[in-house]
């Protein structure tokens, strides 16, 4: 089994290893390829636009992360076309379906980038142009392979004019309209051919040669060679709209229903999950997977052991169906934990509406597992993942629960990812993300940002102030953006842009978004007026960062619009993460 994925950068560990392997394969497979061209791959991913082209790299890798093949595509956004530079499978693996899978992925990308299709060069299958019978045979089978997808050489031009008269094997220019049936207009084709000869062959083609070739395009539309090897009816035209590596990997807490507080007015209800699921399913953007099981040590890395242990033991001890609410809140820093276990709930809690019952530990632990699974997907090379969980987590501090939260799933996942590079946390819940602030307040490798209702009127009241900016080396790595009681989409977007600027300056490798949908119009816990359109815009702005993003579900309690708003957010996020 192998999977195909696009490599977006050379900063992530998994990508660096893959690029190393791509270089090795290309040295073996393209021995005549200029060494500096191979070394340039990394460089070009980091500074993508060169000579008007953006380099796009795809790899085929097996389950162990070994690269079995790769393809390099150049995207020209002005003229809206793609040029295929190289496609290769590792030695001895050619012909095992990897080439076909890679090529299908390239066609998907050409469609996604809204181009008119793929252009590439192929050695000729005409014995007059390819004199060695062995090479000729190879050329024929290659052209036959591409013809199976509808890609055929452009004819009746001088493209296959050898640079040096008499050279063997001058390449054809092949065009694959990537499933479209629009004719290729001459005026466009001429510009594209010039861009290819100037951009791809920089100093090799003299202007006089370029002119001869470009002016030889006389047909309008440009003529494509009739099918020679394949019957038109057997074409592999089907292009799935979304590639596997562009799916948002979804983890849903399947244990969340055991955490059900039946008291009237307890808005954090199990129905929230099914409403969101229903809303996002129809987009086709998600691939649902089972969450893995992670050790408690990841939780203890951000929460105090005493607190984790208390919650675990307290839940175990409780009778099923019983619920306790904390009712004594000793002033911290001066006190010792009360001996009586139910009383001690107040020692670890910050409000009177977040109860403990038998299943709290199991449900919260499972939510953390989902967030960690989502983080792991990013390490594997996926760009977007989503932990659709409850109970939420962003109010849980190092040793305190509250605000319906017990373990801070966002913080656990961010801390896990921070082993692999800088992480930014962006909390867009209506309420301040006090948990992350508390946990990362003295760290500079995890940037914490929260946009929320001003603590003057919004929960948790004691935190979220503008002047809480971090401590020690963490100074300036916590940014609070408190907003007034009435906020619309426009005002929100302005503040979100500020947050994004700060994130860009931080240059994170990964980002975790605490997604609260309680900033929506009509939310019983909020005062703002965001609509589906605003959520789409927010998703779009966040996706424009173009880094791997894990989204973790936090608040959002108006079941009438939860599904619609979640769908809009992810559509915006996906669009700007992949279409550019
Ligand atoms: Zn909230």
Coordinates of C-alpha atoms and ligand atoms in Angstrom, one line a residue:
X1 CA 0.0 0.0 0.0
X2 CA 1.2 3.5 -0.7
X3 CA -0.3 6.9 -0.5
X4 CA 0.2 10.0 -2.6
X5 CA 0.6 13.4 -0.9
X6 CA 1.6 16.9 -1.9
X7 CA 4.6 18.3 0.0
X8 CA 4.0 21.9 0.9
X9 CA 7.2 22.8 2.7
X10 CA 10.6 21.6 3.6
X11 CA 10.4 22.5 7.3
X12 CA 8.5 19.6 8.8
X13 CA 10.5 16.6 9.7
X14 CA 8.4 14.1 7.7
X15 CA 8.8 16.3 4.6
X16 CA 12.5 16.8 5.0
X17 CA 13.0 13.0 5.1
X18 CA 10.8 12.6 2.0
X19 CA 12.7 15.3 0.1
X20 CA 16.0 13.6 0.9
X21 CA 14.6 10.4 -0.6
X22 CA 13.3 12.2 -3.7
X23 CA 16.8 13.5 -4.3
X24 CA 18.2 10.0 -4.0
X25 CA 15.6 8.6 -6.5
X26 CA 16.1 11.4 -8.9
X27 CA 19.9 10.9 -8.9
X28 CA 19.3 7.3 -9.9
X29 CA 16.5 7.8 -12.3
X30 CA 17.5 10.9 -14.0
X31 CA 21.3 10.6 -14.1
X32 CA 21.6 13.3 -16.7
X33 CA 19.7 15.7 -14.6
X34 CA 21.7 18.6 -13.5
X35 CA 22.8 18.1 -9.8
X36 CA 22.0 21.7 -8.9
X37 CA 18.5 21.2 -10.3
X38 CA 17.9 18.4 -7.8
X39 CA 19.3 20.4 -4.9
X40 CA 17.1 23.3 -5.9
X41 CA 13.9 21.3 -5.0
X42 CA 14.1 22.2 -1.3
X43 CA 15.0 25.8 -2.2
X44 CA 12.1 26.1 -4.5
X45 CA 9.5 24.8 -2.0
X46 CA 10.6 27.6 0.3
X47 CA 10.7 30.3 -2.3
X48 CA 8.0 29.0 -4.5
X49 CA 7.7 31.5 -7.3
X50 CA 10.6 31.5 -9.7
X51 CA 10.3 32.7 -13.3
X52 CA 6.5 32.8 -12.8
X53 CA 6.3 29.1 -11.9
X54 CA 5.5 27.6 -8.6
X55 CA 7.1 24.2 -7.9
X56 CA 4.6 21.6 -6.6
X57 CA 6.0 18.3 -5.3
X58 CA 4.1 15.1 -4.9
X59 CA 5.4 11.9 -3.4
X60 CA 4.1 8.3 -3.2
X61 CA 5.1 6.8 0.1
X62 CA 4.5 3.4 1.8
X63 CA 3.1 3.0 5.3
X64 CA 6.7 3.2 6.7
X65 CA 7.3 6.6 5.1
X66 CA 9.6 5.3 2.4
X67 CA 9.3 7.3 -0.8
X68 CA 8.4 5.0 -3.8
X69 CA 8.0 7.7 -6.4
X70 CA 7.6 11.4 -6.9
X71 CA 6.4 14.0 -9.4
X72 CA 7.3 17.6 -9.8
X73 CA 4.8 20.0 -11.3
X74 CA 5.2 23.6 -12.2
X75 CA 2.2 25.8 -11.8
X76 CA 1.8 29.0 -13.7
X77 CA -1.1 31.0 -12.1
X78 CA -1.2 33.9 -14.6
X79 CA -1.7 31.8 -17.7
X80 CA -3.4 29.1 -15.6
X81 CA -1.6 26.0 -16.7
X82 CA 0.6 23.3 -15.2
X83 CA 3.8 21.9 -16.6
X84 CA 4.9 18.4 -15.5
X85 CA 8.7 18.5 -15.0
X86 CA 9.3 14.9 -13.7
X87 CA 7.4 11.9 -12.8
X88 CA 9.2 8.9 -11.5
X89 CA 8.7 5.7 -9.5
X90 CA 11.6 4.3 -7.5
X91 CA 13.8 1.9 -9.4
X92 CA 12.3 -1.6 -9.7
X93 CA 8.9 -0.3 -8.7
X94 CA 7.9 1.2 -12.0
X95 CA 4.8 -0.2 -13.4
X96 CA 3.2 -1.1 -10.1
X97 CA 0.5 1.4 -10.3
X98 CA 2.5 4.1 -8.6
X99 CA 3.0 6.1 -11.8
X100 CA -0.7 5.9 -12.5
X101 CA -1.7 7.0 -9.0
X102 CA 0.8 9.9 -9.2
X103 CA -0.4 11.0 -12.6
X104 CA -4.1 10.9 -11.4
X105 CA -3.1 13.1 -8.4
X106 CA -1.4 15.6 -10.8
X107 CA -4.6 15.8 -12.9
X108 CA -6.6 16.4 -9.7
X109 CA -4.2 19.2 -8.7
X110 CA -4.5 20.8 -12.2
X111 CA -8.2 20.8 -11.7
X112 CA -8.1 22.2 -8.2
X113 CA -5.7 25.0 -9.2
X114 CA -8.3 25.9 -11.9
X115 CA -5.9 25.5 -14.7
X116 CA -6.7 24.5 -18.3
X117 CA -4.7 21.4 -17.8
X118 CA -1.2 19.8 -17.9
X119 CA 1.5 20.2 -20.4
X120 CA 4.6 18.2 -20.6
X121 CA 7.3 16.9 -22.9
X122 CA 7.5 13.3 -24.1
X123 CA 10.0 11.7 -26.4
X124 CA 8.6 11.0 -29.9
X125 CA 7.2 7.7 -31.1
X126 CA 8.0 8.5 -34.7
X127 CA 10.9 6.4 -36.1
X128 CA 12.1 9.4 -38.1
X129 CA 12.6 11.4 -34.8
X130 CA 13.7 8.5 -32.6
X131 CA 16.2 6.3 -34.3
X132 CA 17.1 3.7 -31.6
X133 CA 14.4 1.0 -31.7
X134 CA 14.7 0.3 -28.0
X135 CA 14.2 4.0 -27.1
X136 CA 11.4 4.1 -29.7
X137 CA 9.6 1.2 -28.0
X138 CA 9.8 3.0 -24.6
X139 CA 8.6 6.2 -26.1
X140 CA 5.6 4.4 -27.6
X141 CA 4.6 2.8 -24.3
X142 CA 4.9 6.1 -22.4
X143 CA 2.7 7.9 -25.0
X144 CA 0.3 5.1 -24.8
X145 CA 0.1 5.4 -21.0
X146 CA -0.7 9.1 -21.2
X147 CA -3.1 8.6 -24.0
X148 CA -5.1 6.4 -21.6
X149 CA -5.9 9.7 -19.8
X150 CA -6.6 11.6 -23.0
X151 CA -3.2 13.3 -23.1
X152 CA -1.8 13.5 -26.6
X153 CA 0.9 15.5 -28.4
X154 CA 0.1 18.8 -30.0
X155 CA 0.6 18.5 -33.8
X156 CA 1.2 20.6 -36.8
X157 CA 3.7 22.9 -35.1
X158 CA 7.5 23.1 -35.0
X159 CA 7.7 22.3 -31.2
X160 CA 9.7 19.2 -31.9
X161 CA 12.4 21.1 -33.7
X162 CA 15.8 19.9 -32.3
X163 CA 17.8 22.6 -30.6
X164 CA 20.8 21.4 -32.5
X165 CA 20.0 20.3 -36.0
X166 CA 20.2 16.5 -36.3
X167 CA 19.7 15.8 -32.6
X168 CA 17.8 12.6 -31.9
X169 CA 14.6 12.4 -29.9
X170 CA 13.3 16.0 -29.9
X171 CA 10.4 16.0 -27.5
X172 CA 6.7 16.5 -28.3
X173 CA 4.7 18.9 -26.3
X174 CA 1.8 16.8 -24.8
X175 CA -1.4 18.4 -23.6
X176 CA -3.8 16.8 -21.1
X177 CA -6.9 18.9 -20.6
X178 CA -7.5 17.1 -17.3
X179 CA -11.0 15.9 -18.2
X180 CA -12.2 19.2 -19.8
X181 CA -13.3 19.2 -23.4
X182 CA -12.6 22.9 -24.1
X183 CA -10.5 23.5 -27.2
X184 CA -7.0 24.9 -26.7
X185 CA -6.9 28.4 -28.3
X186 CA -4.0 29.5 -30.3
X187 CA -3.4 32.8 -28.6
X188 CA -3.2 31.0 -25.2
X189 CA -1.1 28.2 -26.5
X190 CA 1.5 30.6 -27.9
X191 CA 1.9 32.3 -24.6
X192 CA 2.2 29.0 -22.8
X193 CA 4.8 27.7 -25.1
X194 CA 6.8 30.9 -24.7
X195 CA 6.5 30.6 -20.9
X196 CA 7.7 27.0 -21.0
X197 CA 10.7 27.7 -23.3
X198 CA 11.7 30.8 -21.4
X199 CA 11.0 29.6 -17.9
X200 CA 12.0 25.9 -18.1
X201 CA 14.9 26.2 -20.4
X202 CA 16.1 29.6 -19.3
X203 CA 19.4 30.0 -21.1
X204 CA 19.2 27.0 -23.4
X205 CA 16.8 28.3 -25.9
X206 CA 17.9 31.4 -27.9
X207 CA 15.2 34.0 -28.7
X208 CA 15.4 33.1 -32.4
X209 CA 14.6 29.5 -31.6
X210 CA 11.7 30.5 -29.3
X211 CA 10.2 32.7 -32.1
X212 CA 10.3 30.0 -34.7
X213 CA 8.5 27.6 -32.4
X214 CA 5.9 30.1 -31.1
X215 CA 5.1 31.4 -34.6
X216 CA 4.6 27.9 -35.8
X217 CA 1.3 27.7 -33.9
X218 CA -1.0 28.5 -36.7
X219 CA -4.1 26.4 -36.1
X220 CA -6.9 27.8 -33.9
X221 CA -7.8 25.9 -31.9
X222 CA -4.5 24.1 -31.7
X223 CA -4.6 20.6 -33.1
X224 CA -4.1 17.6 -30.8
X225 CA -3.0 14.3 -32.3
X226 CA -5.9 11.8 -32.9
X227 CA -5.9 8.7 -30.6
X228 CA -3.4 6.2 -31.8
X229 CA -3.1 3.6 -29.1
X230 CA -6.3 3.8 -27.0
X231 CA -10.0 3.8 -27.8
X232 CA -11.6 7.0 -26.7
X233 CA -14.3 5.1 -24.9
X234 CA -11.8 3.5 -22.5
X235 CA -10.3 6.7 -21.3
X236 CA -9.7 7.1 -17.6
X237 CA -11.5 10.4 -17.4
X238 CA -12.8 10.1 -13.9
X239 CA -11.1 12.6 -11.6
X240 CA -12.2 12.5 -7.9
X241 CA -12.8 16.1 -6.8
X242 CA -10.8 15.8 -3.6
X243 CA -7.5 13.9 -3.3
X244 CA -7.0 11.7 -0.3
X245 CA -4.2 13.9 1.1
X246 CA -6.5 16.9 1.0
X247 CA -9.1 15.3 3.2
X248 CA -9.7 16.8 6.7
X249 CA -8.9 13.8 9.0
X250 CA -11.8 13.7 11.4
X251 CA -11.8 12.1 14.9
X252 CA -15.0 12.0 16.8
X253 CA -15.2 11.3 20.5
X254 CA -17.4 8.2 20.5
X255 CA -17.5 8.1 24.3
X256 CA -18.9 11.6 24.7
X257 CA -22.5 10.4 25.3
X258 CA -21.6 8.8 28.6
X259 CA -21.0 12.4 29.8
X260 CA -24.5 13.6 29.9
X261 CA -25.6 16.1 32.6
X262 CA -29.4 15.8 32.7
X263 CA -30.0 18.9 34.7
X264 CA -32.2 21.6 33.1
X265 CA -30.3 24.3 31.4
X266 CA -27.0 22.4 31.1
X267 CA -26.3 23.6 27.6
X268 CA -23.2 21.4 26.9
X269 CA -25.3 18.5 25.6
X270 CA -24.5 15.3 23.6
X271 CA -26.7 16.5 20.7
X272 CA -24.1 19.2 19.8
X273 CA -21.9 16.5 18.3
X274 CA -24.5 14.9 16.0
X275 CA -25.7 18.4 14.9
X276 CA -22.2 19.4 13.9
X277 CA -21.5 16.0 12.2
X278 CA -24.7 16.3 10.2
X279 CA -23.7 19.8 9.1
X280 CA -20.2 18.9 7.9
X281 CA -20.8 15.4 6.4
X282 CA -22.4 16.7 3.2
X283 CA -19.2 18.7 2.3
X284 CA -17.3 15.5 1.3
X285 CA -14.2 17.1 2.8
X286 CA -13.8 14.8 5.7
X287 CA -12.3 11.3 6.2
X288 CA -13.4 9.9 9.5
X289 CA -10.9 7.7 11.4
X290 CA -10.8 5.9 14.8
X291 CA -8.8 7.7 17.4
X292 CA -5.8 6.0 18.9
X293 CA -5.2 5.4 22.6
X294 CA -2.5 7.6 24.1
X295 CA -0.8 7.3 27.5
X296 CA -1.9 9.5 30.4
X297 CA 1.7 10.9 30.4
X298 CA 0.7 13.4 27.6
X299 CA -2.0 14.8 29.9
X300 CA 0.4 14.9 32.9
X301 CA 2.8 16.9 30.7
X302 CA 0.4 19.9 30.9
X303 CA -1.8 19.2 33.9
X304 CA -0.5 18.8 37.5
X305 CA -0.3 15.1 38.5
X306 CA -2.2 15.8 41.7
X307 CA -5.2 17.1 39.7
X308 CA -5.2 14.3 37.1
X309 CA -5.0 11.8 39.8
X310 CA -7.8 13.4 41.8
X311 CA -10.2 13.5 38.8
X312 CA -9.3 9.8 38.0
X313 CA -9.9 8.5 41.5
X314 CA -12.9 10.7 42.3
X315 CA -14.6 9.5 39.1
X316 CA -13.8 5.9 39.9
X317 CA -15.2 6.2 43.4
X318 CA -18.5 7.7 42.4
X319 CA -21.7 5.9 42.0
X320 CA -23.2 5.9 38.5
X321 CA -25.9 8.5 38.2
X322 CA -24.6 10.6 41.1
X323 CA -23.3 14.1 40.3
X324 CA -21.5 16.5 42.5
X325 CA -21.0 20.2 42.0
X326 CA -18.0 21.9 43.7
X327 CA -19.3 24.1 46.6
X328 CA -16.3 25.3 48.5
X329 CA -13.6 27.3 46.8
X330 CA -10.5 27.9 49.0
X331 CA -8.2 30.8 48.1
X332 CA -5.4 29.2 46.2
X333 CA -1.7 29.6 47.1
X334 CA -2.6 29.7 50.8
X335 CA -4.4 26.4 51.1
X336 CA -3.9 22.7 51.2
X337 CA -6.3 20.3 49.4
X338 CA -9.2 19.5 51.7
X339 CA -9.2 15.9 52.9
X340 CA -12.9 15.2 52.1
X341 CA -13.0 14.2 48.4
X342 CA -16.3 15.8 47.4
X343 CA -15.2 19.0 49.2
X344 CA -11.9 18.9 47.4
X345 CA -13.8 19.4 44.0
X346 CA -13.8 23.1 44.9
X347 CA -10.0 23.1 45.3
X348 CA -9.6 22.0 41.7
X349 CA -12.5 23.9 40.2
X350 CA -13.2 27.5 39.3
X351 CA -17.0 27.7 39.0
X352 CA -20.2 26.1 40.4
X353 CA -21.6 24.7 37.2
X354 CA -19.1 22.1 36.1
X355 CA -19.9 18.9 37.8
X356 CA -18.1 15.6 38.4
X357 CA -19.7 12.2 37.8
X358 CA -18.5 8.7 37.2
X359 CA -17.9 9.1 33.5
X360 CA -16.2 12.5 33.4
X361 CA -12.6 11.1 33.4
X362 CA -13.3 8.5 30.7
X363 CA -15.1 11.1 28.4
X364 CA -12.4 13.8 28.9
X365 CA -9.6 11.3 28.4
X366 CA -11.2 10.2 25.1
X367 CA -11.5 13.8 23.9
X368 CA -7.8 14.2 24.5
X369 CA -7.1 11.0 22.5
X370 CA -9.0 12.5 19.6
X371 CA -7.0 15.7 19.7
X372 CA -3.7 13.8 19.9
X373 CA -4.8 11.6 17.0
X374 CA -5.5 14.7 15.0
X375 CA -2.0 16.1 15.9
X376 CA -0.5 12.8 14.8
X377 CA -2.2 13.1 11.4
X378 CA -0.4 16.4 10.9
X379 CA 2.9 14.7 11.7
X380 CA 2.1 12.2 9.0
X381 CA 1.8 14.9 6.5
X382 CA -1.9 15.8 6.4
X383 CA -2.7 19.5 6.3
X384 CA -6.0 19.6 8.2
X385 CA -7.5 17.5 11.0
X386 CA -10.5 18.0 13.2
X387 CA -11.2 16.6 16.7
X388 CA -14.9 16.8 17.1
X389 CA -15.1 16.3 20.8
X390 CA -16.9 17.0 24.0
X391 CA -16.5 17.7 26.8
X392 CA -14.6 20.8 25.6
X393 CA -11.2 21.6 27.2
X394 CA -10.0 25.2 26.8
X395 CA -11.0 26.4 30.3
X396 CA -9.1 23.6 32.0
X397 CA -5.9 24.9 33.6
X398 CA -2.9 23.2 34.9
X399 CA -4.7 22.1 38.0
X400 CA -8.2 23.3 37.6
X401 CA -11.4 22.3 35.8
X402 CA -14.3 24.6 34.9
X403 CA -16.5 26.0 32.2
X404 CA -17.6 22.4 31.2
X405 CA -13.9 21.6 30.7
X406 CA -11.8 18.9 32.5
X407 CA -8.6 18.2 30.4
X408 CA -7.3 20.8 28.0
X409 CA -7.2 18.8 24.8
X410 CA -5.9 21.8 22.8
X411 CA -3.0 22.2 25.2
X412 CA -2.2 18.5 25.3
X413 CA -2.1 18.4 21.5
X414 CA -0.1 21.6 21.2
X415 CA 2.4 20.4 23.7
X416 CA 2.8 17.1 21.9
X417 CA 3.3 18.9 18.6
X418 CA 5.8 21.4 20.1
X419 CA 8.4 18.5 20.2
X420 CA 8.5 18.9 16.4
X421 CA 8.5 22.7 16.0
X422 CA 6.9 25.9 17.1
X423 CA 3.2 25.8 17.7
X424 CA 0.6 28.5 17.6
X425 CA -2.7 28.2 19.5
X426 CA -5.6 30.3 18.2
X427 CA -8.6 30.3 20.4
X428 CA -11.7 31.6 18.6
X429 CA -14.3 30.5 21.2
X430 CA -16.5 33.3 22.6
X431 CA -14.9 32.7 26.0
X432 CA -11.3 33.3 26.9
X433 CA -8.9 30.3 26.5
X434 CA -7.7 30.7 30.1
X435 CA -6.5 27.1 30.1
X436 CA -3.8 27.5 27.4
X437 CA -2.8 30.9 28.8
X438 CA -2.2 29.3 32.2
X439 CA -0.4 26.3 30.8
X440 CA 2.0 28.0 28.3
X441 CA 2.3 31.4 30.1
X442 CA 6.0 31.0 30.6
X443 CA 6.9 29.4 27.3
X444 CA 8.0 30.9 24.0
X445 CA 7.8 27.8 21.9
X446 CA 4.0 27.8 22.0
X447 CA 2.3 31.1 21.1
X448 CA -1.2 31.5 22.7
X449 CA -3.8 33.8 21.2
X450 CA -7.4 34.2 22.3
X451 CA -10.1 36.4 20.8
X452 CA -13.0 36.6 23.3
X453 CA -15.7 38.6 25.1
X454 CA -14.1 41.1 27.5
X455 CA -13.8 39.6 31.0
X456 CA -15.7 42.7 32.3
X457 CA -18.8 40.8 31.2
X458 CA -17.8 37.4 29.9
X459 CA -16.9 34.1 31.6
X460 CA -14.3 33.3 33.1
X461 CA -14.2 37.0 34.4
X462 CA -10.8 36.6 36.0
X463 CA -8.7 36.3 32.9
X464 CA -8.4 37.3 29.3
X465 CA -7.1 40.8 29.9
X466 CA -5.1 42.7 27.3
X467 CA -2.1 43.2 29.5
X468 CA -1.6 39.5 30.3
X469 CA 1.2 39.0 27.8
X470 CA 3.2 36.2 29.2
X471 CA 5.9 35.8 31.8
X472 CA 9.7 35.4 31.8
X473 CA 10.8 34.0 28.4
X474 CA 7.1 33.7 27.7
X475 CA 6.7 37.5 27.7
X476 CA 5.0 38.6 24.5
X477 CA 4.0 35.0 23.6
X478 CA 0.4 35.4 25.0
X479 CA -1.9 37.7 23.2
X480 CA -5.4 38.5 24.4
X481 CA -7.8 40.3 22.1
X482 CA -10.9 41.0 24.3
X483 CA -13.9 42.4 22.4
X484 CA -17.0 44.4 23.4
X485 CA -20.5 43.0 23.9
X486 CA -21.7 43.7 20.4
X487 CA -19.5 42.3 17.7
X488 CA -20.4 41.6 14.0
X489 CA -18.6 39.6 11.4
X490 CA -16.7 42.6 10.0
X491 CA -15.3 43.7 13.4
X492 CA -14.4 40.1 14.2
X493 CA -12.5 39.7 10.9
X494 CA -10.5 42.8 11.6
X495 CA -9.3 41.4 14.9
X496 CA -8.7 38.0 13.5
X497 CA -6.4 39.5 10.9
X498 CA -4.4 41.1 13.7
X499 CA -4.1 37.6 15.3
X500 CA -3.0 36.1 12.0
X501 CA -0.3 38.8 11.5
X502 CA 1.1 37.9 15.0
X503 CA 1.0 34.2 14.0
X504 CA 2.9 34.8 10.8
X505 CA 5.5 36.7 12.6
X506 CA 6.0 33.7 15.0
X507 CA 6.4 31.4 12.0
X508 CA 4.9 28.3 13.5
X509 CA 5.3 24.8 12.1
X510 CA 1.8 23.8 13.4
X511 CA -1.3 25.4 14.6
X512 CA -4.1 24.3 16.9
X513 CA -7.4 26.1 16.6
X514 CA -9.8 26.0 19.6
X515 CA -13.0 26.3 17.6
X516 CA -15.8 27.8 19.6
X517 CA -19.1 28.3 17.7
X518 CA -20.5 30.3 20.5
X519 CA -19.5 33.6 18.8
X520 CA -22.6 32.9 16.6
X521 CA -25.8 34.9 16.6
X522 CA -28.3 33.5 19.1
X523 CA -25.8 31.5 21.2
X524 CA -27.2 31.2 24.8
X525 CA -23.7 31.7 26.3
X526 CA -22.6 34.6 24.1
X527 CA -23.6 38.1 23.0
X528 CA -22.2 38.3 19.4
X529 CA -23.8 38.1 16.0
X530 CA -21.6 36.0 13.7
X531 CA -23.4 34.3 10.8
X532 CA -22.5 31.4 8.6
X533 CA -21.0 33.8 6.1
X534 CA -18.7 35.2 8.8
X535 CA -17.6 31.7 9.9
X536 CA -16.7 30.9 6.3
X537 CA -14.6 34.1 6.1
X538 CA -12.9 33.3 9.4
X539 CA -12.1 29.8 8.1
X540 CA -10.7 31.4 4.9
X541 CA -8.5 33.8 6.9
X542 CA -7.1 31.1 9.1
X543 CA -6.5 28.7 6.2
X544 CA -4.5 31.4 4.4
X545 CA -1.7 30.7 6.9
X546 CA -1.0 27.5 4.9
X547 CA 0.4 25.5 7.7
X548 CA -0.8 22.2 9.1
X549 CA -3.8 22.9 11.3
X550 CA -5.6 20.8 13.9
X551 CA -9.0 22.1 14.8
X552 CA -10.4 21.1 18.2
X553 CA -14.1 21.6 19.0
X554 CA -14.8 23.8 22.0
X555 CA -18.0 25.7 22.7
X556 CA -21.1 26.5 20.6
X557 CA -24.5 25.8 22.1
X558 CA -27.2 27.0 19.7
X559 CA -28.3 23.7 18.1
X560 CA -30.2 25.6 15.4
X561 CA -27.1 27.0 13.7
X562 CA -24.2 24.8 15.0
X563 CA -24.2 22.6 11.9
X564 CA -24.5 25.3 9.4
X565 CA -21.7 27.4 11.0
X566 CA -19.3 24.5 11.4
X567 CA -19.8 23.6 7.7
X568 CA -19.2 27.2 6.6
X569 CA -16.1 27.4 8.7
X570 CA -14.5 24.2 7.3
X571 CA -15.4 25.1 3.7
X572 CA -13.6 28.4 4.1
X573 CA -10.7 26.8 5.8
X574 CA -10.3 24.0 3.2
X575 CA -10.6 26.4 0.3
X576 CA -7.8 28.7 1.3
X577 CA -5.6 25.8 2.6
X578 CA -5.7 24.0 -0.7
X579 CA -6.6 26.3 -3.6
X580 CA -3.8 28.8 -4.1
Ligands
LIG1 ZN1 -17.2 29.2 24.9

